[in-house]
Coordinates of C-alpha atoms and ligand atoms in Angstrom, one line a residue:
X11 CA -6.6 -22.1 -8.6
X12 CA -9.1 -24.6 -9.2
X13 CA -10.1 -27.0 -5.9
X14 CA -11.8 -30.4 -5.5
X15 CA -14.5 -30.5 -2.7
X16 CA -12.3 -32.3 -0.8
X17 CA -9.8 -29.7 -1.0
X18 CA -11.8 -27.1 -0.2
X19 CA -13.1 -28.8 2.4
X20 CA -8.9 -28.7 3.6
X21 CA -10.0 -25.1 4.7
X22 CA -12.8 -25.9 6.7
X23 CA -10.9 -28.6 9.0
X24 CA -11.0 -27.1 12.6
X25 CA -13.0 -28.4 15.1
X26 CA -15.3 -25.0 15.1
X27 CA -16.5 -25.8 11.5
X28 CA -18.0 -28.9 12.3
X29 CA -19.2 -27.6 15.1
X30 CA -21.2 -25.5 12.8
X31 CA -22.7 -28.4 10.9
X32 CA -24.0 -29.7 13.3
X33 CA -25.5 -26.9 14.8
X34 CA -26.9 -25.6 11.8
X35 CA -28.3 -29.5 11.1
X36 CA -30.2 -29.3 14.9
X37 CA -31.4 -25.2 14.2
X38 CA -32.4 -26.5 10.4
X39 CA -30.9 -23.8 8.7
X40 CA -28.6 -23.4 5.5
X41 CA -24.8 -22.1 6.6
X42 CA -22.1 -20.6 4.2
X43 CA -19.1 -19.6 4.0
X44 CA -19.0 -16.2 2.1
X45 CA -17.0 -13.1 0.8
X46 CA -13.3 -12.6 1.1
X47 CA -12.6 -15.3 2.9
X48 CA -13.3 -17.8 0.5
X49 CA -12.1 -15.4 -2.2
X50 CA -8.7 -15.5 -0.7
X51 CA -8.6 -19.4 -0.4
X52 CA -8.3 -19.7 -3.8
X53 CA -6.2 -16.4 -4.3
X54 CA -3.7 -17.9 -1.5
X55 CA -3.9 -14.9 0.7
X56 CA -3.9 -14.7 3.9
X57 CA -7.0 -13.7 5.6
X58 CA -8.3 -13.2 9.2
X59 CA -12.3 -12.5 8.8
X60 CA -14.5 -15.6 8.3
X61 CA -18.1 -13.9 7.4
X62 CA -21.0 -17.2 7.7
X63 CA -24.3 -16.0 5.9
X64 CA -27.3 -18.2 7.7
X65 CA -30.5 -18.2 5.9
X66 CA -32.3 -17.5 9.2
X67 CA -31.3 -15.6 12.1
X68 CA -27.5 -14.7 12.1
X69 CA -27.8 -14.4 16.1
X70 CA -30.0 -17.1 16.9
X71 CA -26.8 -19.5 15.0
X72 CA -24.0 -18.1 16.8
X73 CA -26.1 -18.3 20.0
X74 CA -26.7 -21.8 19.8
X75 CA -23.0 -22.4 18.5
X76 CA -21.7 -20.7 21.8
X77 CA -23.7 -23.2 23.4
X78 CA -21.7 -26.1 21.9
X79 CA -18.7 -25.4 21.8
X80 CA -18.8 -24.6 25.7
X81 CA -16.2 -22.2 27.9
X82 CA -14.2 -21.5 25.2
X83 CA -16.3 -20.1 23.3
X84 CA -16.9 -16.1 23.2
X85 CA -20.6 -14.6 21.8
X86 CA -20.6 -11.1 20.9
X87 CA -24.0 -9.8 19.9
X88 CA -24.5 -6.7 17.7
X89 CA -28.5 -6.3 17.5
X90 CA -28.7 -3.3 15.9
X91 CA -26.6 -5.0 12.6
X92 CA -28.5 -8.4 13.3
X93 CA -24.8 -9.7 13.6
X94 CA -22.7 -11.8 16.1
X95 CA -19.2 -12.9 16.3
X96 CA -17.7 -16.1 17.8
X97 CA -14.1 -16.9 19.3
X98 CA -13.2 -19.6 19.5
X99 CA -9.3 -20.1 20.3
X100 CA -7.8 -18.0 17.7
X101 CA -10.8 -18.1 15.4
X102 CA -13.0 -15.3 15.0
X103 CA -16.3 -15.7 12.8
X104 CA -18.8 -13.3 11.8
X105 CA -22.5 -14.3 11.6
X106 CA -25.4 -12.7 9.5
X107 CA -28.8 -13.6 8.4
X108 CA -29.2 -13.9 4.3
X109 CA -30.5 -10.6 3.4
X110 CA -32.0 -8.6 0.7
X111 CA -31.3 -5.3 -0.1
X112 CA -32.9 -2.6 -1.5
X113 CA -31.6 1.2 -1.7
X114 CA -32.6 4.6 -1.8
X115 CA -30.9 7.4 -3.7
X116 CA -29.7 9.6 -1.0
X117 CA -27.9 7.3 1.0
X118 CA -26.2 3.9 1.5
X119 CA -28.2 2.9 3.9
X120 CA -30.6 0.0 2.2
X121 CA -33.8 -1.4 3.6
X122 CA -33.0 -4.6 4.3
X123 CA -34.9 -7.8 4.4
X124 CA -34.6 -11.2 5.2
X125 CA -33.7 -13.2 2.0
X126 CA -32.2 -16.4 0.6
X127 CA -28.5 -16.9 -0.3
X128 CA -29.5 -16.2 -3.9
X129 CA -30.6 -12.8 -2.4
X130 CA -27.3 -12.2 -0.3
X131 CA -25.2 -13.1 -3.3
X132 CA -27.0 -10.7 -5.3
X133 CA -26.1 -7.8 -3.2
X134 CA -22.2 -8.5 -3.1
X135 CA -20.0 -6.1 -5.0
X136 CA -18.1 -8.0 -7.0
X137 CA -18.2 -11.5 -8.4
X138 CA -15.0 -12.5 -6.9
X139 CA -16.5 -11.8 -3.3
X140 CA -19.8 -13.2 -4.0
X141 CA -18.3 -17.2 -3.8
X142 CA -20.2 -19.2 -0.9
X143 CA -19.1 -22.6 0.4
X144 CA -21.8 -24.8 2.4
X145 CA -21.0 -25.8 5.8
X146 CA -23.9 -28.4 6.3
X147 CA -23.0 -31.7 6.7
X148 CA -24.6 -33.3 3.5
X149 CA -23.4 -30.5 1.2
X150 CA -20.4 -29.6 3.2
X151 CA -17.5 -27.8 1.0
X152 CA -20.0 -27.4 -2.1
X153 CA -19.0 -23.9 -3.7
X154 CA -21.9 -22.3 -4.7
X155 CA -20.7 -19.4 -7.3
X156 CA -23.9 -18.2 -9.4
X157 CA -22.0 -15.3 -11.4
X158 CA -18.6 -17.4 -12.5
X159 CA -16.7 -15.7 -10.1
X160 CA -14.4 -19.0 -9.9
X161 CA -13.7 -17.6 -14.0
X162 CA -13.0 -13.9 -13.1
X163 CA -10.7 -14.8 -10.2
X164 CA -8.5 -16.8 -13.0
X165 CA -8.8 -14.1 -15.3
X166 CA -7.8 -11.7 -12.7
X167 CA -11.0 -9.6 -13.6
X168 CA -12.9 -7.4 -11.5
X169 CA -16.7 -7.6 -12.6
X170 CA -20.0 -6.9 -10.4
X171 CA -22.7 -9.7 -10.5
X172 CA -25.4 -7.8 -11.6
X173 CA -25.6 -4.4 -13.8
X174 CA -23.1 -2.1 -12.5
X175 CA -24.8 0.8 -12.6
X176 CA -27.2 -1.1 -9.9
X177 CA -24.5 -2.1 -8.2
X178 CA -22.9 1.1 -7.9
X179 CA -25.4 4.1 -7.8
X180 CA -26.9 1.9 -5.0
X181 CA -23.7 2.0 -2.8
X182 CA -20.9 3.9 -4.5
X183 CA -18.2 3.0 -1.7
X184 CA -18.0 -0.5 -4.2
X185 CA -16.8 2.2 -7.2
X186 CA -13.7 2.5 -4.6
X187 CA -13.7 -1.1 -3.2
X188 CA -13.3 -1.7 -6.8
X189 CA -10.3 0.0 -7.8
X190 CA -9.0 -1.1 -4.3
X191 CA -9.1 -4.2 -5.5
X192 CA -8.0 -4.0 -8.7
X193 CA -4.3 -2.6 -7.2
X194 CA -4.4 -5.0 -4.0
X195 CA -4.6 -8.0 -6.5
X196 CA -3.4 -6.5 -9.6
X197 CA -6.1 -7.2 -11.4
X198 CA -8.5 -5.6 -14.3
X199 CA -11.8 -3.6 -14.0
X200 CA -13.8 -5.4 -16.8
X201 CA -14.9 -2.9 -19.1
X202 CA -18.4 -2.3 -18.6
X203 CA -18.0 -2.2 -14.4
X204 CA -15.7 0.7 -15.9
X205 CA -17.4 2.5 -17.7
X206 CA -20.3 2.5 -15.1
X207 CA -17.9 3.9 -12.3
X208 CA -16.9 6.8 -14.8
X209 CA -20.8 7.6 -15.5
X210 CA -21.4 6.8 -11.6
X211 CA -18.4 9.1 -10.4
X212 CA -20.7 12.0 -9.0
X213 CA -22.3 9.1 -6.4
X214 CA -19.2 9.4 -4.7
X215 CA -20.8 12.6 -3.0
X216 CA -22.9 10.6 -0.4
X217 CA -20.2 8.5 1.0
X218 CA -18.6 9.5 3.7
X219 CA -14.8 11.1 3.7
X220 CA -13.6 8.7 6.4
X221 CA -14.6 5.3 4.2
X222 CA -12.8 6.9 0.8
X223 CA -9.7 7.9 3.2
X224 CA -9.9 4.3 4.0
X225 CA -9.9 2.7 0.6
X226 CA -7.4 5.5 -0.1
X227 CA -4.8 4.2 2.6
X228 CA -5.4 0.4 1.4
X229 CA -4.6 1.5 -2.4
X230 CA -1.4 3.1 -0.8
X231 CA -0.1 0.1 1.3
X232 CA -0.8 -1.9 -1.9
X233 CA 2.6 -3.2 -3.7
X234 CA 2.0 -1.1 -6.6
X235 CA 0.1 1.7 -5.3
X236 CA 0.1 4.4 -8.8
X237 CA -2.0 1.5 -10.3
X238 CA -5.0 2.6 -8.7
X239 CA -4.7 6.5 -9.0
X240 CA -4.2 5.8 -12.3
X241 CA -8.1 4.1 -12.6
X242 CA -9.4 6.8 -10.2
X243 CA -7.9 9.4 -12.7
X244 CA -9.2 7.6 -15.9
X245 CA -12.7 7.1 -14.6
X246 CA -12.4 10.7 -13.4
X247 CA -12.9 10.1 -9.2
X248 CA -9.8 11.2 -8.7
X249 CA -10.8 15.2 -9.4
X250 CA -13.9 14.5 -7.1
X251 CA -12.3 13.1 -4.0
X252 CA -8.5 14.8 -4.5
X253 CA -8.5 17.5 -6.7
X254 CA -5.1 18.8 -5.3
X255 CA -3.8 15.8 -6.7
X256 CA -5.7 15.7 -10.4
X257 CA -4.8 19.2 -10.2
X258 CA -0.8 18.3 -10.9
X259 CA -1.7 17.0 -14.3
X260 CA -0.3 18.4 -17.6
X261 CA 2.1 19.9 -19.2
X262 CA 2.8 22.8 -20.6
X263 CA 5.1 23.6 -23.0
X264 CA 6.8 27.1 -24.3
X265 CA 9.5 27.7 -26.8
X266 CA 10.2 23.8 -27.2
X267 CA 10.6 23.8 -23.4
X268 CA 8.2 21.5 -21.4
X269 CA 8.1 20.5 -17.9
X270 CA 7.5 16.8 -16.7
X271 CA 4.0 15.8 -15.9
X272 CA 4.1 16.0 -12.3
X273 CA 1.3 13.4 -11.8
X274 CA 2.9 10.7 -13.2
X275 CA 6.5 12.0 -12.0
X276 CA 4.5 11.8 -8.6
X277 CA 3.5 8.7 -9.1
X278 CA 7.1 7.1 -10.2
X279 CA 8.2 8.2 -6.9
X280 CA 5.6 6.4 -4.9
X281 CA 6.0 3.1 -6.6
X282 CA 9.8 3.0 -6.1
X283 CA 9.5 3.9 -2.5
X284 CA 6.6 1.9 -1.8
X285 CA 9.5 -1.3 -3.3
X286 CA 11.7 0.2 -0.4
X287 CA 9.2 0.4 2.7
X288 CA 5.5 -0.7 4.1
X289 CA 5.3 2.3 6.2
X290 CA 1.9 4.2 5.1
X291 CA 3.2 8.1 6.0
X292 CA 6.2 7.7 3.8
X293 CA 3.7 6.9 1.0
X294 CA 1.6 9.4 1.8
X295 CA 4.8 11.2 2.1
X296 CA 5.4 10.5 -1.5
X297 CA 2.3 11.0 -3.1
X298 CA 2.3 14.8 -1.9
X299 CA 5.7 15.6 -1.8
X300 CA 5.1 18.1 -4.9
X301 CA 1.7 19.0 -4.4
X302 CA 2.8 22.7 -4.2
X303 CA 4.1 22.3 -7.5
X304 CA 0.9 23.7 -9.5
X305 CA 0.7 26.7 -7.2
X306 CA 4.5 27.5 -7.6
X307 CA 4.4 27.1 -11.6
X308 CA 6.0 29.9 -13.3
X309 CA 7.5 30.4 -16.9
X310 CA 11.1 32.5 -16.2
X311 CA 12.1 33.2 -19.6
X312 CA 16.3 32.5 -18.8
X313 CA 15.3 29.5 -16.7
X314 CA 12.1 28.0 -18.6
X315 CA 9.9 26.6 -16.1
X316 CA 10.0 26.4 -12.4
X317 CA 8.4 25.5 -8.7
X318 CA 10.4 27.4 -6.2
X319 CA 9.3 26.9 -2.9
X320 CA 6.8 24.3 -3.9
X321 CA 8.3 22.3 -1.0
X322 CA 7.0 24.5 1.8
X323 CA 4.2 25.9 0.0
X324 CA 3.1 22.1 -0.2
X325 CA 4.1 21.4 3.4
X326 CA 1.8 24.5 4.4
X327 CA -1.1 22.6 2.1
X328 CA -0.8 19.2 4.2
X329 CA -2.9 20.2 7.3
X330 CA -5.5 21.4 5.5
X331 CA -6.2 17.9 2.9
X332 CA -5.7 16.1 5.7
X333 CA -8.5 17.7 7.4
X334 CA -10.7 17.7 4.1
X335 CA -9.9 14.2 4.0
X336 CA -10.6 12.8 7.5
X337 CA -6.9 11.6 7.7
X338 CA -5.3 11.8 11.2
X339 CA -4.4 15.6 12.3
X340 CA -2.1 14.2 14.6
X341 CA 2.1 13.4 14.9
X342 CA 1.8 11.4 11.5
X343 CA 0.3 14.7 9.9
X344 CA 3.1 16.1 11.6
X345 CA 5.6 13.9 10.0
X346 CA 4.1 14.2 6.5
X347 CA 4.5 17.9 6.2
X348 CA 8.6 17.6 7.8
X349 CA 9.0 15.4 4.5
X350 CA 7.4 17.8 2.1
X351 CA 9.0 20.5 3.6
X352 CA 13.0 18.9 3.4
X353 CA 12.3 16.8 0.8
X354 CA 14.6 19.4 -1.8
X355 CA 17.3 19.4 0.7
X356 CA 19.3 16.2 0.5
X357 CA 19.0 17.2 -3.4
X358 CA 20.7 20.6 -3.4
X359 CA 22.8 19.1 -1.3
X360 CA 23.8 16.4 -3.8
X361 CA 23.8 19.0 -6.5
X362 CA 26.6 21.2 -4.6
X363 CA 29.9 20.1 -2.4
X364 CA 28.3 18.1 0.0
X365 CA 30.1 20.5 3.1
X366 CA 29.8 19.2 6.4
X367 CA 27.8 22.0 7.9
X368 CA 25.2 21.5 5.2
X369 CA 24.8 18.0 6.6
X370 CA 24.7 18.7 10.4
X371 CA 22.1 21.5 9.5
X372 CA 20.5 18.7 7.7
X373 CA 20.7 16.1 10.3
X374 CA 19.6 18.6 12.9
X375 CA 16.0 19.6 10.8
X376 CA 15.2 16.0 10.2
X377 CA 15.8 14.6 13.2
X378 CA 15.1 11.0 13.7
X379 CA 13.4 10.9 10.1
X380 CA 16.3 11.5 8.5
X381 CA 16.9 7.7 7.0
X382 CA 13.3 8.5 5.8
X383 CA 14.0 11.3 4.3
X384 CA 16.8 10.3 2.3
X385 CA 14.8 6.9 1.1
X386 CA 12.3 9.7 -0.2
X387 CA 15.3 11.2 -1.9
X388 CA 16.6 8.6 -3.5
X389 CA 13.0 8.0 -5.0
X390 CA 12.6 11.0 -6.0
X391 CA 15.5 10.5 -8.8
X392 CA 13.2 9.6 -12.1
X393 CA 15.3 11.1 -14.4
X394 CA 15.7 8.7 -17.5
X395 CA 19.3 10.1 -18.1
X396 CA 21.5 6.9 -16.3
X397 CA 24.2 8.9 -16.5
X398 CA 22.3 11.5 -14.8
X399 CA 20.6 9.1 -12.1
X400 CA 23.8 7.4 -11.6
X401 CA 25.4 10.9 -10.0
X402 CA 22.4 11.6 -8.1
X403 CA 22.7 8.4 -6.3
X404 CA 26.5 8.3 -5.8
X405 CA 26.0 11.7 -4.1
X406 CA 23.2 10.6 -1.9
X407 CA 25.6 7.7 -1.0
X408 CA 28.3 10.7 0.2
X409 CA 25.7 12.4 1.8
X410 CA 24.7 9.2 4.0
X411 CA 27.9 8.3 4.4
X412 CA 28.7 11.8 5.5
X413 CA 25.5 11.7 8.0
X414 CA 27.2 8.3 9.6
X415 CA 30.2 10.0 10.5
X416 CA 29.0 13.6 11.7
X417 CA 26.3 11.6 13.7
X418 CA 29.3 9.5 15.5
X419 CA 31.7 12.6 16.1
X420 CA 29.1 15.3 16.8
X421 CA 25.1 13.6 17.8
X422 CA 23.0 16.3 16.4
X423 CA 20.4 14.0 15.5
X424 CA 17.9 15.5 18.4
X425 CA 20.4 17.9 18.8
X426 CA 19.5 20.6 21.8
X427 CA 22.4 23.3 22.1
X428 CA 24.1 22.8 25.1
X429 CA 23.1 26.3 26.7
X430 CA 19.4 27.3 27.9
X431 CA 17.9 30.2 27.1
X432 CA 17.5 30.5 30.9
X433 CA 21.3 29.8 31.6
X434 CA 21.9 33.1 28.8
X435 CA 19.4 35.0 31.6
X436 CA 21.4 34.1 34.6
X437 CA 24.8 34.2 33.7
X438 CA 24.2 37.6 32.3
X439 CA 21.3 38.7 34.5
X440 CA 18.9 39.4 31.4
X441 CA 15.3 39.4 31.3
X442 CA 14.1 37.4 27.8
X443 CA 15.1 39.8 25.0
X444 CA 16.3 39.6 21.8
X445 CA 19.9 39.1 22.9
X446 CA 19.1 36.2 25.0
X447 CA 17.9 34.8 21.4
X448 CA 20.6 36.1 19.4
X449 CA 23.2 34.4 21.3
X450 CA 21.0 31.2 21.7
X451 CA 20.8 31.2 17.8
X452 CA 24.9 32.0 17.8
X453 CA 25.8 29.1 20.0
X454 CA 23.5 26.8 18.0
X455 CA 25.4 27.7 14.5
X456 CA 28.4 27.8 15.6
X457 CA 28.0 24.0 16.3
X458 CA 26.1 23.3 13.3
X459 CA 29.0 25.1 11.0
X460 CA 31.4 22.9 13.3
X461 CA 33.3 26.2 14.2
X462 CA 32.9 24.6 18.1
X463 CA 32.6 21.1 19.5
X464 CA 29.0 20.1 20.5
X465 CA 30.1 20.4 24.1
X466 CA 29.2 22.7 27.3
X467 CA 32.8 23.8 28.0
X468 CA 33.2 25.4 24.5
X469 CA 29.8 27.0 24.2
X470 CA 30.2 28.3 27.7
X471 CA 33.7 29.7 26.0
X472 CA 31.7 30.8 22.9
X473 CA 28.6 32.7 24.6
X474 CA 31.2 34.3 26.8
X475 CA 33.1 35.9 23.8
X476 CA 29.9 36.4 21.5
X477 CA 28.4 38.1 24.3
X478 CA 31.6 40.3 25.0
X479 CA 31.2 41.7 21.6
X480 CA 27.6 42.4 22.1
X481 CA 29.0 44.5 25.1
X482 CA 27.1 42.4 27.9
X483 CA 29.1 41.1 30.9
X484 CA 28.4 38.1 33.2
X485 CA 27.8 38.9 36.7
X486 CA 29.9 36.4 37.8
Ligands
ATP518 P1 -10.8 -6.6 2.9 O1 -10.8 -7.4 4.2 O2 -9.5 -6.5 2.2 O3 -11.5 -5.3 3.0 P2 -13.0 -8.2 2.1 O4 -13.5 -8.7 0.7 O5 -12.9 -9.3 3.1 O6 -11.6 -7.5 1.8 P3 -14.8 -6.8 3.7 O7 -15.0 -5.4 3.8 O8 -14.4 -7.5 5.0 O9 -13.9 -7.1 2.5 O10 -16.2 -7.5 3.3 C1 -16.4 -8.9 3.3 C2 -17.4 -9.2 2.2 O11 -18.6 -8.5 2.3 C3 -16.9 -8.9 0.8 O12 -16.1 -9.9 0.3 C4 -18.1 -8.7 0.0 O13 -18.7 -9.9 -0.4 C5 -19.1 -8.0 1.0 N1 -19.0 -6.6 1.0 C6 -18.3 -5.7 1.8 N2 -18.6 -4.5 1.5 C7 -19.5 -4.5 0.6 C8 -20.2 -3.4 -0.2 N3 -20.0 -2.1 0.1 N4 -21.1 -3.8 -1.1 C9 -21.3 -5.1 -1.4 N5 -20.7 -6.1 -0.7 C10 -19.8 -5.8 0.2

């Protein structure tokens, strides 16, 4: 963790930091190195943003940097943030003048002023991202780290550099940057930046729903994602920014007969699948998969307690937190609500004789997220009993291995039946009408029951005798 000068200066070796120096040496100004990058050094993460705080003007350094380094150099301006970047080859780094902050209580906006580093260290968030390295030449690779950030990272601790109720009433996005962090790193809130989120919660209201829904997607793609909806439920955010979600809490009990506390049942299932796959919507996926479940609670006095239909009484939920949320109402919305909605049928499946027609109706529902779907499945299985477990997975095993072998002998994955609606029309002369859609719907199960080969002869065959029964005659 800990790194000589000389070592730290290992990180500051390409030609472009040099280049700096002695830029920054002909301007006279003071250049650092700030913020995540540096953090991440020492954390041995990779990183891609290099963010250089001049005491001066932000532009005026990159500017004269472009200058130097000549044709390969790009200079992007951004004069409304008083910002520039540079590329250079595959480098890209962010300049900004030191600054000084100060906020209002309506908004995250500050009034900013020009400041020392002192200053810009002082408005960081956390002490871990508040660690600046000099880039001039005579103090080049000096770590300058006021608030023993250097301790905190070792001690894993997440801590803000000045009182936290500062730092957080003035911009309460760091109250979610904080538990980010806390699950991307796996580290601890220190106690007294906790309890200031939990008396700071209500702040939350002036940020805006696209930066939470953000923070919310990092927390997700983290490696142990339930870590942090665990702090946002402690501190009590949680209730303020997903109340669907907070709502699942609890248990109730009746005649010694309790249900499992869907919250942390929901949040089992997100860490195991988030061990299985990166991809963000089967996470997301997983964290609502029984979010119907509080609606659907009843107490049936044979059965004890149950959720029917919580599956598509949660899929019918979906489009309307993503659109409270700010989350995409597009194909991946789409996607999330097909797994909410199937994700009980691979299970009664499992429960039952695993028949081949429940697996091509299966198959033909899910589509090409059917793997998904069954990896959801599988996670799903928290059940404590081994014995239990163990026969939920060996049937999920039957299942997939059934899926393999339907998909080679009949493709229904992206299954069409093999007869239009329009051939129906011509080959009986119909306009559309119910018929046309009963014997669309006939042909359809009659491949998915495997009573006829997914093939246009034997529907052709098929329609012809359905429809004969029906009393319609082609006019062929
Ligand atoms: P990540 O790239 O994972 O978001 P990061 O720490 O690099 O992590 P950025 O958002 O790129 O985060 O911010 C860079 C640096 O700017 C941070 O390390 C921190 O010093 C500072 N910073 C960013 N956002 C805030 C904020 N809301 N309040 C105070 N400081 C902030």
């Amino acid at each position: 963790m800990q790194l000589t000068k000389e070592e730290l200066k290992g990180y500051f070796s390409d030609d472009i930091f040099a280049a700096i120096s002695e830029t920054a040496e002909k301007l006279g100004l003071e250049c650092y190195a700030v913020g995540g990058y540096v953090r991440d050094i020492f954390l041995k993460r990779p990183s891609k943003d290099i963010d250089v705080v001049v005491v001066g003007s932000g532009i005026a350094m990159a500017q004269a940097l472009g200058k130097r380094l000549g044709r390969h150099a790009h200079v992007s301006v951004f004069k409304n943030f008083g910002t520039a970047q540079v590329k250079y080859h595959k480098i890209e780094i962010e300049f900004v003048g030191a600054r000084r902050e100060s906020y209002q209580r309506d908004s995250r906006k500050p009034i900013v002023e020009n400041g020392t580093l002192e200053d810009d260290q002082n408005r960081r968030d956390f002490t871990i991202n508040a660690l600046a390295v000099c880039l001039n030449a005579e103090r080049f690779g000096e770590l300058i780290d006021p608030f023993n950030g250097m301790e905190n990272l070792k001690d894993k601790i997440i801590r803000t550099p000045l009182d936290p109720d500062i730092t957080f009433s003035d911009d309460p996005l760091r109250m979610m940057r904080g538990i980010r962090f806390a699950t991307q790193l796996n580290f601890q809130i220190e106690e007294e930046t906790f309890e200031s989120i939990a008396r700071n919660k209500e702040r939350i209201e002036i940020i805006s729903k696209e930066r939470i829904a953000d923070e919310l997607n990092k927390i997700l793609a983290s490696p142990v994602p339930s870590i942090g909806f665990v702090l946002l439920d402690q501190c009590g955010l949680l209730s303020l920014i997903f109340p669907e979600l907070a709502n699942m809490q609890g248990v109730d009990s009746r005649n010694g007969k309790a249900h499992k506390d869907n919250f942390y049942h929901t949040l089992e299932v997100l860490d195991n699948i988030a061990k299985h796959t990166d991809n963000l919507w089967i996470r997301w996926s997983a964290l609502l998969h029984d979010i119907g479940k509080p609606v659907c609670k009843r107490w049936e006095p044979k059965a004890g307690w149950t959720f029917h239909n919580h599956n598509f009484v949660g899929e019918k939920m979906i489009p309307n937190i993503f659109r409270k949320m700010k989350l995409p109402m597009n194909e991946k919305m789409k996607y999330v609500q097909k797994m909410v909605g199937l994700h009980m049928r691979p299970i009664v499946l499992a429960e039952d004789i695993v028949t081949d027609s429940a697996v091509r109706r299966l198959l033909f529902d899910a589509g090409d997220d059917i793997d998904d779907l069954m990896s959801l499945c599988e996670a799903d299985i928290t059940s404590k009993n081994e014995i239990r477990k163990q026969k939920f997975l060996d049937n999920f095993q039957l299942v997939r291995q059934k899926l393999r072998d339907l998909e080679e002998k009949d493709r229904i994955r992206n299954f069409q039946p093999p007869i239009s609606g329009e051939e129906i029309m011509e080959a009986f002369g119909l306009r559309p009408c119910k018929e046309v859609g009963a014997l669309k719907s006939s042909i359809k199960d009659a491949i998915l029951d495997g009573v006829i080969p997914n093939e246009y002869e034997a529907a052709y065959n098929y329609m012809i005798e359905k429809a004969e029964k029906m009393k319609l005659k082609p006019i062929k």
